[in-house]
Tab-separated table of C-alpha atoms in Angstrom:
chain	number	residue	atom	x	y	z
A	1	GLY	CA	104.727	74.996	105.440
A	2	ALA	CA	106.070	77.091	102.921
A	3	VAL	CA	105.765	80.377	103.572
A	4	VAL	CA	105.382	83.618	101.076
A	5	SER	CA	105.916	87.199	102.387
A	6	GLN	CA	104.576	90.543	100.926
A	7	HIS	CA	105.417	93.820	102.192
A	8	PRO	CA	104.251	96.391	102.779
A	9	SER	CA	100.698	94.533	104.366
A	10	TRP	CA	99.252	98.043	104.116
A	11	VAL	CA	100.051	101.496	102.422
A	12	ILE	CA	97.844	104.860	101.997
A	13	CYS	CA	98.901	106.945	99.185
A	14	LYS	CA	98.046	110.084	97.585
A	15	SER	CA	96.867	109.797	93.790
A	16	GLY	CA	99.348	110.220	91.288
A	17	THR	CA	101.999	108.404	92.885
A	18	SER	CA	103.512	105.110	92.813
A	19	VAL	CA	103.081	102.252	94.835
A	20	LYS	CA	105.532	99.178	94.874
A	21	ILE	CA	104.457	95.839	96.672
A	22	GLU	CA	106.755	92.897	97.111
A	23	CYS	CA	106.177	89.366	97.097
A	24	ARG	CA	108.983	87.042	98.380
A	25	SER	CA	109.234	82.831	98.684
A	26	LEU	CA	110.946	82.593	101.708
A	27	ASP	CA	111.664	79.081	102.001
A	28	PHE	CA	111.673	78.178	98.494
A	29	GLN	CA	112.152	79.164	95.021
A	30	ALA	CA	109.279	80.216	92.712
A	31	THR	CA	109.801	80.606	89.245
A	32	THR	CA	106.019	81.340	88.849
A	33	MET	CA	104.481	84.050	90.842
A	34	PHE	CA	101.032	85.041	90.707
A	35	TRP	CA	99.026	88.636	91.296
A	36	TYR	CA	95.803	88.795	92.333
A	37	ARG	CA	93.238	91.851	93.239
A	38	GLN	CA	90.843	91.478	95.463
A	39	PHE	CA	87.747	94.312	95.962
A	40	PRO	CA	85.751	94.525	98.869
A	41	LYS	CA	83.393	91.452	99.438
A	42	GLN	CA	84.320	90.037	96.400
A	43	SER	CA	86.795	86.846	94.989
A	44	LEU	CA	90.023	86.944	93.907
A	45	MET	CA	90.557	87.933	90.331
A	46	LEU	CA	93.999	87.067	88.492
A	47	MET	CA	95.703	90.137	87.490
A	48	ALA	CA	99.227	88.500	86.483
A	49	THR	CA	101.376	85.762	86.209
A	50	SER	CA	104.741	86.662	86.762
A	51	ASN	CA	107.632	84.510	85.288
A	52	GLU	CA	111.125	84.529	86.791
A	53	GLY	CA	113.481	86.253	84.193
A	54	SER	CA	110.405	86.807	81.560
A	55	LYS	CA	107.743	89.701	81.114
A	56	ALA	CA	104.477	88.832	83.132
A	57	THR	CA	101.519	87.610	81.540
A	58	TYR	CA	98.414	89.664	81.899
A	59	GLU	CA	95.130	88.942	82.144
A	60	GLN	CA	92.445	90.709	79.888
A	61	GLY	CA	91.262	93.690	81.001
A	62	VAL	CA	94.642	94.526	83.114
A	63	GLU	CA	96.612	97.377	82.050
A	64	LYS	CA	100.515	96.218	81.965
A	65	ASP	CA	101.374	99.908	81.961
A	66	LYS	CA	99.617	100.574	85.027
A	67	PHE	CA	100.422	97.553	86.748
A	68	LEU	CA	104.045	96.992	86.269
A	69	ILE	CA	105.416	93.379	87.614
A	70	ASN	CA	109.077	92.127	87.957
A	71	HIS	CA	110.138	88.909	88.955
A	72	ALA	CA	113.831	89.615	88.857
A	73	SER	CA	114.909	86.789	91.056
A	74	LEU	CA	113.639	83.285	92.030
A	75	THR	CA	112.292	84.580	95.311
A	76	LEU	CA	111.317	88.183	94.625
A	77	SER	CA	108.240	89.702	92.360
A	78	THR	CA	106.798	93.053	92.615
A	79	LEU	CA	103.758	94.597	91.652
A	80	THR	CA	103.926	98.492	91.032
A	81	VAL	CA	100.881	100.382	90.592
A	82	THR	CA	101.620	103.344	88.735
A	83	SER	CA	99.927	106.736	89.169
A	84	ALA	CA	97.833	105.512	91.659
A	85	HIS	CA	93.957	106.493	91.407
A	86	PRO	CA	91.316	105.904	94.125
A	87	GLU	CA	89.581	103.303	92.191
A	88	ASP	CA	93.428	101.509	92.464
A	89	SER	CA	92.457	101.115	96.139
A	90	SER	CA	92.008	97.566	96.314
A	91	PHE	CA	93.769	94.138	98.405
A	92	TYR	CA	96.318	92.796	96.703
A	93	ILE	CA	97.340	89.224	96.816
A	94	CYS	CA	100.279	87.124	95.598
A	95	SER	CA	101.038	83.691	95.006
A	96	ALA	CA	104.321	81.689	94.362
A	97	LYS	CA	104.383	78.293	93.168
A	98	ARG	CA	106.329	76.102	94.346
A	99	GLY	CA	108.108	73.323	92.018
A	100	ARG	CA	107.466	73.313	88.368
A	101	LEU	CA	105.340	70.536	88.132
A	102	THR	CA	103.300	70.045	91.688
A	103	GLY	CA	101.625	73.172	91.357
A	104	GLU	CA	101.191	73.838	94.666
A	105	LEU	CA	100.613	77.331	95.324
A	106	PHE	CA	101.705	79.806	98.838
A	107	PHE	CA	99.606	82.873	99.236
A	108	GLY	CA	101.073	85.991	100.751
A	109	GLU	CA	99.388	88.025	103.512
A	110	GLY	CA	98.112	90.879	101.238
A	111	SER	CA	98.556	94.246	100.644
A	112	ARG	CA	95.873	96.588	101.193
A	113	LEU	CA	96.304	99.642	99.144
A	114	THR	CA	94.416	102.920	99.745
A	115	VAL	CA	94.934	105.854	97.315
A	116	LEU	CA	93.393	109.120	98.726
B	1	ALA	CA	86.550	76.654	80.917
B	2	GLN	CA	86.993	76.139	84.725
B	3	LYS	CA	84.356	77.819	86.681
B	4	VAL	CA	83.600	77.474	90.429
B	5	THR	CA	80.243	78.170	91.995
B	6	GLN	CA	79.693	79.051	95.805
B	7	ALA	CA	75.819	79.846	95.653
B	8	GLN	CA	75.874	80.833	99.149
B	9	THR	CA	76.768	84.238	99.780
B	10	GLU	CA	76.343	84.727	103.287
B	11	ILE	CA	75.653	82.155	106.072
B	12	SER	CA	75.152	82.909	109.546
B	13	VAL	CA	74.671	80.179	112.526
B	14	VAL	CA	74.617	79.971	116.145
B	15	GLU	CA	77.996	78.605	117.783
B	16	LYS	CA	78.065	75.247	117.909
B	17	GLU	CA	76.012	74.513	115.164
B	18	ASP	CA	76.973	72.422	112.100
B	19	VAL	CA	77.671	74.232	108.712
B	20	THR	CA	77.927	72.950	105.223
B	21	LEU	CA	79.244	75.259	102.651
B	22	ASP	CA	78.414	74.333	99.408
B	23	CYS	CA	80.644	74.198	96.289
B	24	VAL	CA	79.896	73.341	92.382
B	25	TYR	CA	82.282	73.385	89.746
B	26	GLU	CA	82.867	73.247	86.095
B	27	THR	CA	85.646	71.581	84.327
B	28	ARG	CA	86.691	69.719	81.086
B	29	ASP	CA	90.001	68.640	82.205
B	30	THR	CA	90.018	64.973	83.754
B	31	THR	CA	92.480	65.757	86.050
B	32	TYR	CA	92.434	68.976	88.256
B	33	TYR	CA	92.611	70.052	91.828
B	34	LEU	CA	90.115	71.475	94.041
B	35	PHE	CA	90.861	73.795	97.135
B	36	TRP	CA	89.347	75.458	100.091
B	37	TYR	CA	90.677	78.472	101.541
B	38	LYS	CA	89.842	80.813	104.626
B	39	GLN	CA	90.090	84.342	104.766
B	40	PRO	CA	89.522	85.728	108.313
B	41	PRO	CA	89.439	89.555	108.468
B	42	SER	CA	92.878	90.324	108.374
B	43	GLY	CA	92.626	89.499	105.085
B	44	GLU	CA	95.201	86.338	104.309
B	45	LEU	CA	94.627	83.326	102.943
B	46	VAL	CA	94.700	80.116	105.287
B	47	PHE	CA	95.103	77.021	103.012
B	48	LEU	CA	92.331	74.485	104.228
B	49	ILE	CA	92.773	71.623	101.678
B	50	ARG	CA	93.701	70.209	98.138
B	51	ARG	CA	92.089	67.307	96.857
B	52	ASN	CA	93.072	65.351	93.595
B	53	SER	CA	90.193	64.502	91.013
B	54	PHE	CA	91.326	60.941	91.253
B	55	ASP	CA	90.737	60.529	95.142
B	56	GLU	CA	87.163	60.834	95.666
B	57	GLN	CA	87.821	59.797	99.399
B	58	ASN	CA	86.347	61.888	102.035
B	59	GLU	CA	88.161	63.899	104.434
B	60	ILE	CA	88.276	64.622	107.911
B	61	SER	CA	90.126	67.095	109.886
B	62	GLY	CA	89.128	67.653	113.295
B	63	ARG	CA	85.879	69.817	113.006
B	64	TYR	CA	86.470	70.270	109.035
B	65	SER	CA	85.085	67.724	106.583
B	66	TRP	CA	84.971	67.629	103.044
B	67	ASN	CA	82.532	65.878	100.414
B	68	PHE	CA	83.820	65.368	97.260
B	69	GLN	CA	81.329	64.115	94.921
B	70	LYS	CA	82.291	63.771	91.304
B	71	SER	CA	79.197	62.594	89.559
B	72	THR	CA	77.772	66.172	90.980
B	73	SER	CA	80.737	68.017	90.707
B	74	SER	CA	80.461	69.258	94.224
B	75	PHE	CA	83.369	69.741	96.847
B	76	ASN	CA	81.165	70.486	99.732
B	77	PHE	CA	82.848	71.786	103.329
B	78	THR	CA	81.432	70.853	106.602
B	79	ILE	CA	82.133	72.745	110.085
B	80	THR	CA	81.119	70.864	112.917
B	81	ALA	CA	80.626	72.512	116.368
B	82	SER	CA	80.878	76.203	114.685
B	83	GLN	CA	82.861	78.401	116.875
B	84	VAL	CA	83.472	82.010	116.662
B	85	VAL	CA	86.737	81.920	115.266
B	86	ASP	CA	85.459	80.237	112.167
B	87	SER	CA	83.847	83.792	111.150
B	88	ALA	CA	85.512	84.508	107.834
B	89	VAL	CA	85.237	84.224	104.264
B	90	TYR	CA	85.443	80.566	102.458
B	91	PHE	CA	87.026	80.128	99.009
B	92	CYS	CA	86.727	77.226	96.708
B	93	ALA	CA	88.924	76.892	94.211
B	94	LEU	CA	89.939	74.635	91.143
B	95	SER	CA	93.150	74.450	89.054
B	96	GLU	CA	94.627	72.104	86.070
B	97	ALA	CA	96.547	69.402	87.262
B	98	TYR	CA	99.212	68.863	84.419
B	99	PRO	CA	102.790	69.857	84.976
B	100	GLY	CA	102.976	73.612	84.191
B	101	ALA	CA	99.400	74.443	84.965
B	102	ASN	CA	99.340	77.818	86.514
B	103	ASN	CA	96.154	79.553	87.743
B	104	LEU	CA	94.037	78.956	90.421
B	105	PHE	CA	90.200	79.996	89.535
B	106	PHE	CA	88.081	80.997	92.551
B	107	GLY	CA	84.460	80.835	93.917
B	108	THR	CA	82.745	84.068	94.901
B	109	GLY	CA	83.021	83.081	98.518
B	110	THR	CA	81.038	82.332	101.485
B	111	ARG	CA	80.661	84.789	103.937
B	112	LEU	CA	80.175	82.727	107.432
B	113	THR	CA	79.658	84.253	110.618
B	114	VAL	CA	79.240	82.228	113.614
B	115	ILE	CA	77.180	83.878	116.488
B	116	PRO	CA	78.201	83.567	119.766
């Protein structure tokens, strides 16, 4: 099956620093990628939809300036958590959509962010 | 609006018992996809099944089976002869099926613990 890779799988940072998480589709081109956030013992919540070559579409309540998303190529989307605070600690998961019509989604392994 | 309800927050079973995870959904779309994902403690999402709304046939894959009942808007998941490795959080999800459709709407998940 298709493979989506996230890096890093876990990161610990100090409050106030910025952290970048990468999401790569390894064997297919993904014009659309999605970023989800998951708090402990909770469901996945969509943060934003990332389209290659255009600005990301953010869900209501998600701060655009806080969570910067860049989809610079058909195989890479990045999520940057700027000026991270402890409340940003969470599990972030990306998914990539293979094909424009089929809507088949493939998920990355997730990235666990801990802000001290 | 789309909504997925997984009423069972946590289930514990003894190894070798059968267990059914419930999923009820709401959508105004006539065409949609339903999914089940497994999230083991390591955090990644493991795809289990995707079912098109036009295909109401039940499916069996090894110890896993799915019962899709359009009349009751349910898509239940049964694990037969459960094993400790089945311990995980299981998410049911729904997506629109038209070309260009994007988001997955997740249920809140059911945490399954299989006791040896």
